[in-house]
GROMACS .gro file of C-alpha atoms in nm:
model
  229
    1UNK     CA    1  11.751  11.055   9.772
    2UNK     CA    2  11.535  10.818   9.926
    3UNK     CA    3  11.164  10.646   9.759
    4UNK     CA    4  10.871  10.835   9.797
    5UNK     CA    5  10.626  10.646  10.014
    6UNK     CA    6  10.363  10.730   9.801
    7UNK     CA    7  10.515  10.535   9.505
    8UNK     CA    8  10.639  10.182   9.729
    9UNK     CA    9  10.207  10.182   9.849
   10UNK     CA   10  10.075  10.161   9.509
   11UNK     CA   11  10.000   9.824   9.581
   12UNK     CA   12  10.026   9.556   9.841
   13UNK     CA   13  10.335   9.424   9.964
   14UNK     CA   14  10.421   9.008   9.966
   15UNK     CA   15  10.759   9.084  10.066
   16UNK     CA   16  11.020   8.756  10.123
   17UNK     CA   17  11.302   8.748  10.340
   18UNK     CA   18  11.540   8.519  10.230
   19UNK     CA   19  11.694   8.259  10.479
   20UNK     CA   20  12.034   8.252  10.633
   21UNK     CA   21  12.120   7.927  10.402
   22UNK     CA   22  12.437   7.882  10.218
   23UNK     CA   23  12.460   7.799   9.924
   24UNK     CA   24  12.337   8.110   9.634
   25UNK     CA   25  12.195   7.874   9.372
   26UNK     CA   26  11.948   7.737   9.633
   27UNK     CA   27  11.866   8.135   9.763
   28UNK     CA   28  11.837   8.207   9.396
   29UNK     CA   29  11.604   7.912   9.354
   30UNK     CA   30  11.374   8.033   9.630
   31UNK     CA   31  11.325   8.374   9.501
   32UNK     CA   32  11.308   8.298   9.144
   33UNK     CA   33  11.022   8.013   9.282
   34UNK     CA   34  10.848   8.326   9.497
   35UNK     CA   35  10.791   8.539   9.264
   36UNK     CA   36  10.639   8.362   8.986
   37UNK     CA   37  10.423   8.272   9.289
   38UNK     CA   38  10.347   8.619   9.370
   39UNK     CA   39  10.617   8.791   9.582
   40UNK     CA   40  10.665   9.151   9.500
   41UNK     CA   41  10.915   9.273   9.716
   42UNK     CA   42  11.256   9.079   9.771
   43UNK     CA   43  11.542   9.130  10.149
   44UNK     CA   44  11.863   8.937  10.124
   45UNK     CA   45  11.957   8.848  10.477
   46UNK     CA   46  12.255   8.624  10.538
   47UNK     CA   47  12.420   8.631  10.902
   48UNK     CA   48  12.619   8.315  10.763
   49UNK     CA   49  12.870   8.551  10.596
   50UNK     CA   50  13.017   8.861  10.680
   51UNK     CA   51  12.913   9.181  10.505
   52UNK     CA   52  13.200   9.238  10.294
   53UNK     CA   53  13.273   8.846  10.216
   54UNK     CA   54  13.292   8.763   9.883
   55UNK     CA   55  13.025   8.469   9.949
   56UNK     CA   56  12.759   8.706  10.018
   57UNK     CA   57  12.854   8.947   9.769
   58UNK     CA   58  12.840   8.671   9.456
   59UNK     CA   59  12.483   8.637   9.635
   60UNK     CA   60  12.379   8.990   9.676
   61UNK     CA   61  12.464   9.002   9.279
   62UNK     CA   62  12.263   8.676   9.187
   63UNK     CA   63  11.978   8.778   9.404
   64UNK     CA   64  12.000   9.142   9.235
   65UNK     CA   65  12.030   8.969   8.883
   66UNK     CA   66  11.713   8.758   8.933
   67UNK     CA   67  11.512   9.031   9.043
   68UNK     CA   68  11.597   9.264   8.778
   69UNK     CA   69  11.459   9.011   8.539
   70UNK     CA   70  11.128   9.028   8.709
   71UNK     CA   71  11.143   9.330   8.772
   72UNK     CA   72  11.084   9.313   9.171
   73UNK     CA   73  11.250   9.568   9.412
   74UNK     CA   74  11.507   9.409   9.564
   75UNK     CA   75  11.667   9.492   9.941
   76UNK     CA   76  11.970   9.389  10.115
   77UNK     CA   77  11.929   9.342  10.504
   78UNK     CA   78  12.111   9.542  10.736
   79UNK     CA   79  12.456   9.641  10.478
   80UNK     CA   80  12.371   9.925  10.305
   81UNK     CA   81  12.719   9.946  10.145
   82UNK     CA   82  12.648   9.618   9.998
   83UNK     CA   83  12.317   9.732   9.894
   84UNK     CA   84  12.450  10.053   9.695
   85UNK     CA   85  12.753   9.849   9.589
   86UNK     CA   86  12.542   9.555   9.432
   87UNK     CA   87  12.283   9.840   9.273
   88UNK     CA   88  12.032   9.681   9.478
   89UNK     CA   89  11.667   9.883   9.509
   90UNK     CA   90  11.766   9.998   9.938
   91UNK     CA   91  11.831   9.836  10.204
   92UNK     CA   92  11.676   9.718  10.546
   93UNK     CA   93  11.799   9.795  10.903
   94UNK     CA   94  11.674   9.713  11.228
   95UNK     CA   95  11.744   9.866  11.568
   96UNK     CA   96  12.083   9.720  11.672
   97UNK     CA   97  12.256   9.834  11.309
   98UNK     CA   98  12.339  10.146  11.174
   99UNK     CA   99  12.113  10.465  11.241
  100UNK     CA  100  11.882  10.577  10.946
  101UNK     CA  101  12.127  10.914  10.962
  102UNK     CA  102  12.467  10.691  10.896
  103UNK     CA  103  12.211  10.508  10.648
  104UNK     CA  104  12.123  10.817  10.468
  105UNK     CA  105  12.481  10.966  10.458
  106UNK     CA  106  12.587  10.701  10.266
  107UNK     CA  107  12.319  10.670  10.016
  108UNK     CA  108  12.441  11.038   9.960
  109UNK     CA  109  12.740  10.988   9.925
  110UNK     CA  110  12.654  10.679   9.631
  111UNK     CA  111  12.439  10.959   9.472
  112UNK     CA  112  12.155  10.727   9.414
  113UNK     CA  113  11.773  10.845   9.336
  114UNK     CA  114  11.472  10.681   9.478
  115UNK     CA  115  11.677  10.433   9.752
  116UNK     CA  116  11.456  10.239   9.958
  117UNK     CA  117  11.506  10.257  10.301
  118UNK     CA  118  11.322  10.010  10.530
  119UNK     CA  119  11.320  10.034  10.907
  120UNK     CA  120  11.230   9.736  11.169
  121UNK     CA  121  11.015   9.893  11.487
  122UNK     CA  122  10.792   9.758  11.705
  123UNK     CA  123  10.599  10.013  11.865
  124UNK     CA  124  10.498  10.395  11.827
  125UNK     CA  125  10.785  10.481  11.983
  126UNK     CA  126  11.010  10.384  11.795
  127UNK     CA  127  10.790  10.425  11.474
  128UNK     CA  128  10.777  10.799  11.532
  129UNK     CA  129  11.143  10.855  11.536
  130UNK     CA  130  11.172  10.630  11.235
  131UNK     CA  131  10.937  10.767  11.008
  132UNK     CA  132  11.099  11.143  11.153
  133UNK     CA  133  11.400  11.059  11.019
  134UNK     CA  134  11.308  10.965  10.683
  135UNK     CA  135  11.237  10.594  10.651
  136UNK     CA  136  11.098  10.460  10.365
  137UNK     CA  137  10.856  10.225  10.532
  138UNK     CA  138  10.874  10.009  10.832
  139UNK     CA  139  10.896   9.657  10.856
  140UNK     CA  140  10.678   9.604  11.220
  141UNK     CA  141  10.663   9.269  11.457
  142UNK     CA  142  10.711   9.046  11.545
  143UNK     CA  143  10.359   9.008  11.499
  144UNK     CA  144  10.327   8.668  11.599
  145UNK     CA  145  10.657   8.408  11.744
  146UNK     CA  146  10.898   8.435  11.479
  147UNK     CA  147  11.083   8.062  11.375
  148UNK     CA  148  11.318   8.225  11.183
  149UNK     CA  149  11.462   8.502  11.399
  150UNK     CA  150  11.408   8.406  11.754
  151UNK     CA  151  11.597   8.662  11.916
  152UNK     CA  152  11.365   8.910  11.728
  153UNK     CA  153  11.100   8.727  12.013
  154UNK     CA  154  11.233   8.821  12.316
  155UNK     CA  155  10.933   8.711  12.463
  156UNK     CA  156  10.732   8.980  12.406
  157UNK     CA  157  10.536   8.987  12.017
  158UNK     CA  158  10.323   9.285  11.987
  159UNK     CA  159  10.068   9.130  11.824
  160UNK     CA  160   9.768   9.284  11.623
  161UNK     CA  161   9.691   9.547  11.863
  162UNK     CA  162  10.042   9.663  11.876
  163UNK     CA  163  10.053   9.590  11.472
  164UNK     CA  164   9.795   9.862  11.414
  165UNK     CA  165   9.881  10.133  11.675
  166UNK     CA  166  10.209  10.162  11.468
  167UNK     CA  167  10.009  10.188  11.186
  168UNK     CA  168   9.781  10.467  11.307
  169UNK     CA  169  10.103  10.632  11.391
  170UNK     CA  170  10.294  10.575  11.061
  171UNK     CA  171   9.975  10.669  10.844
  172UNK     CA  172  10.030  11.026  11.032
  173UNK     CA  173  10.325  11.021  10.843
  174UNK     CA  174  10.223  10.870  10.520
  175UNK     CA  175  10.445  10.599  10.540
  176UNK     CA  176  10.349  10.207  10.476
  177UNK     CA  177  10.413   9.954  10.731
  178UNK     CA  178  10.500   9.580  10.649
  179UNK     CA  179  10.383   9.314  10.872
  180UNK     CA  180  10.648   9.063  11.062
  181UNK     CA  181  10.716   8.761  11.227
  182UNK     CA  182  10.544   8.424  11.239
  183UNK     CA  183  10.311   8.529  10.894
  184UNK     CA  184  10.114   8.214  10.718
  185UNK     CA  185   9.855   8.221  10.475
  186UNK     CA  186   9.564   8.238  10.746
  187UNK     CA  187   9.721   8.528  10.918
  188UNK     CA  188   9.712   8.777  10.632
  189UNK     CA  189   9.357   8.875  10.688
  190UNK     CA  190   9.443   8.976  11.039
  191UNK     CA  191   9.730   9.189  10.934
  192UNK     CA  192   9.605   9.358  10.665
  193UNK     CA  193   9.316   9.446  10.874
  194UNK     CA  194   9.512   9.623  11.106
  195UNK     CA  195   9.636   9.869  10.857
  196UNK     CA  196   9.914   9.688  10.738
  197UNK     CA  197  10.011   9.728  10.346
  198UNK     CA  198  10.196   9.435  10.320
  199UNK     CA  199  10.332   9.111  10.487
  200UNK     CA  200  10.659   9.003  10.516
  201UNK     CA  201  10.751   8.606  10.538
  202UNK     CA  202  11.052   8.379  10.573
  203UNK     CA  203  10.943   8.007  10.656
  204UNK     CA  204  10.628   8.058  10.497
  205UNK     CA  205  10.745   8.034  10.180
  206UNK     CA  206  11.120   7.890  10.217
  207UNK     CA  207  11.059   7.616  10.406
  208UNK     CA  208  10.720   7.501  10.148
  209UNK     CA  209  10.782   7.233   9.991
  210UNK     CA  210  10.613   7.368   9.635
  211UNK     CA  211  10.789   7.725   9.690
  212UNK     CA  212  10.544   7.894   9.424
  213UNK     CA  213  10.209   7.714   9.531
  214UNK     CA  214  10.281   7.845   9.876
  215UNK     CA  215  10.348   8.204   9.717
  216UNK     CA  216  10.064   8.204   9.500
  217UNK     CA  217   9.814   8.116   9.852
  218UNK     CA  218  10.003   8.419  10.008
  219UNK     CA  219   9.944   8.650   9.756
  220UNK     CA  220   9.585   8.507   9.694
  221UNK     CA  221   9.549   8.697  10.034
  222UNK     CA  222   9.729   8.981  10.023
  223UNK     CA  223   9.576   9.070   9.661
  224UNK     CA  224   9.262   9.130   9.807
  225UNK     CA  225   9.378   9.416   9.973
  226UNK     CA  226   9.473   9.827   9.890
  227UNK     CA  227   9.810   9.953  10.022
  228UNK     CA  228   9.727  10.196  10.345
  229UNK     CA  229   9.896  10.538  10.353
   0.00000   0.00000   0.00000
């Protein structure tokens, strides 16, 4: 059974997306650092390992461990065994990984309640078919050029016009949308005014050099805001 949509708006969204790094301690160290700052909403994503590695498994658990004692949703990119195996809060796929059907089969199949189930679009398109089939929320962008996840660029960002014409479209559905790709602390304003409930960062917040000051400014931001359903 998947999250009601209702219950992941109840407020905004400073979601972090953890960097393809290495070593766990230092990914624990960032999120642990984020969300004393402010970060409500946690995605694992590691392409440095392969999905049923033990590496990224002993991270998947640390990550899951850390979050728990915060009490923070936490979200595995793109594995959803690994997410259900892990007892992580969903998971997060894009376009190129498995279909929100093959997604939702196996969630069945684990015979879990309330599973997040985030979906990456980028237009209405593609935000309509995601939100028929059942998706949680949707993770839209790149908003702006991403530094993180260049293929994810292609050229082509669909800035804050595109941002907010999926968000028309999802709010037909009463699902949320996150905001992706290239976020700082002076481009939450524009996000969130294009209908966004929450923003989703990587280098932002990573890369800071005081990991929790740089949290804190992001959620200074999105705080000001209600989540839009």
């Amino acid at each position: 059974m998947l999250a009601s949509t209702r219950t992941l708006a109840a407020r905004p969204w400073l979601y972090l997306v953890t960097p393809s790094i290495a070593s766990t301690k230092e990914v624990v160290r960032i999120v642990d650092e984020a969300i004393q700052g402010g970060v409500n909403v946690v995605q694992l994503r590691n392409k440095l390992y392969a999905p049923d590695s033990n590496e990224l498994r002993e991270m998947a658990q640390a990550v899951r461990e850390i979050t728990q004692a915060h009490q923070v949703p936490f979200l595995v990119n793109d594995y959803v065994q690994l997410a259900l195996s892990v007892g992580a809060d969903g998971a997060h796929i894009g376009q190129e990984d498995a279909t929100i059907d093959q997604a939702k089969a196996l969630i069945q199949s684990a015979n879990v309640n309330n599973f997040i189930l985030g979906v990456t679009v980028r237009d209405a398109i593609q935000a309509t078919a995601a939100c028929k089939a059942g998706a949680s929320y949707l993770g839209v962008g790149p908003v702006y050029m991403s530094s993180t996840k260049k293929q994810a660029n292609d050229g082509k960002t669909i800035n804050l016009d595109g941002l907010e014409s999926v968000a028309t479209t999802a709010a037909s559905f009463h699902v949320p949308i996150v905001a992706i790709g290239g976020i700082n602390a002076s481009r939450v304003e524009s996000c969130m005014n294009s209908k966004a409930s929450g923003v989703a960062v990587v280098a932002a917040i990573s890369e800071a050099q005081d990991i929790r000051a740089a949290s804190a400014a992001l959620w200074q931001q999105v705080s000001k805001y209600h989540a839009v359903v």
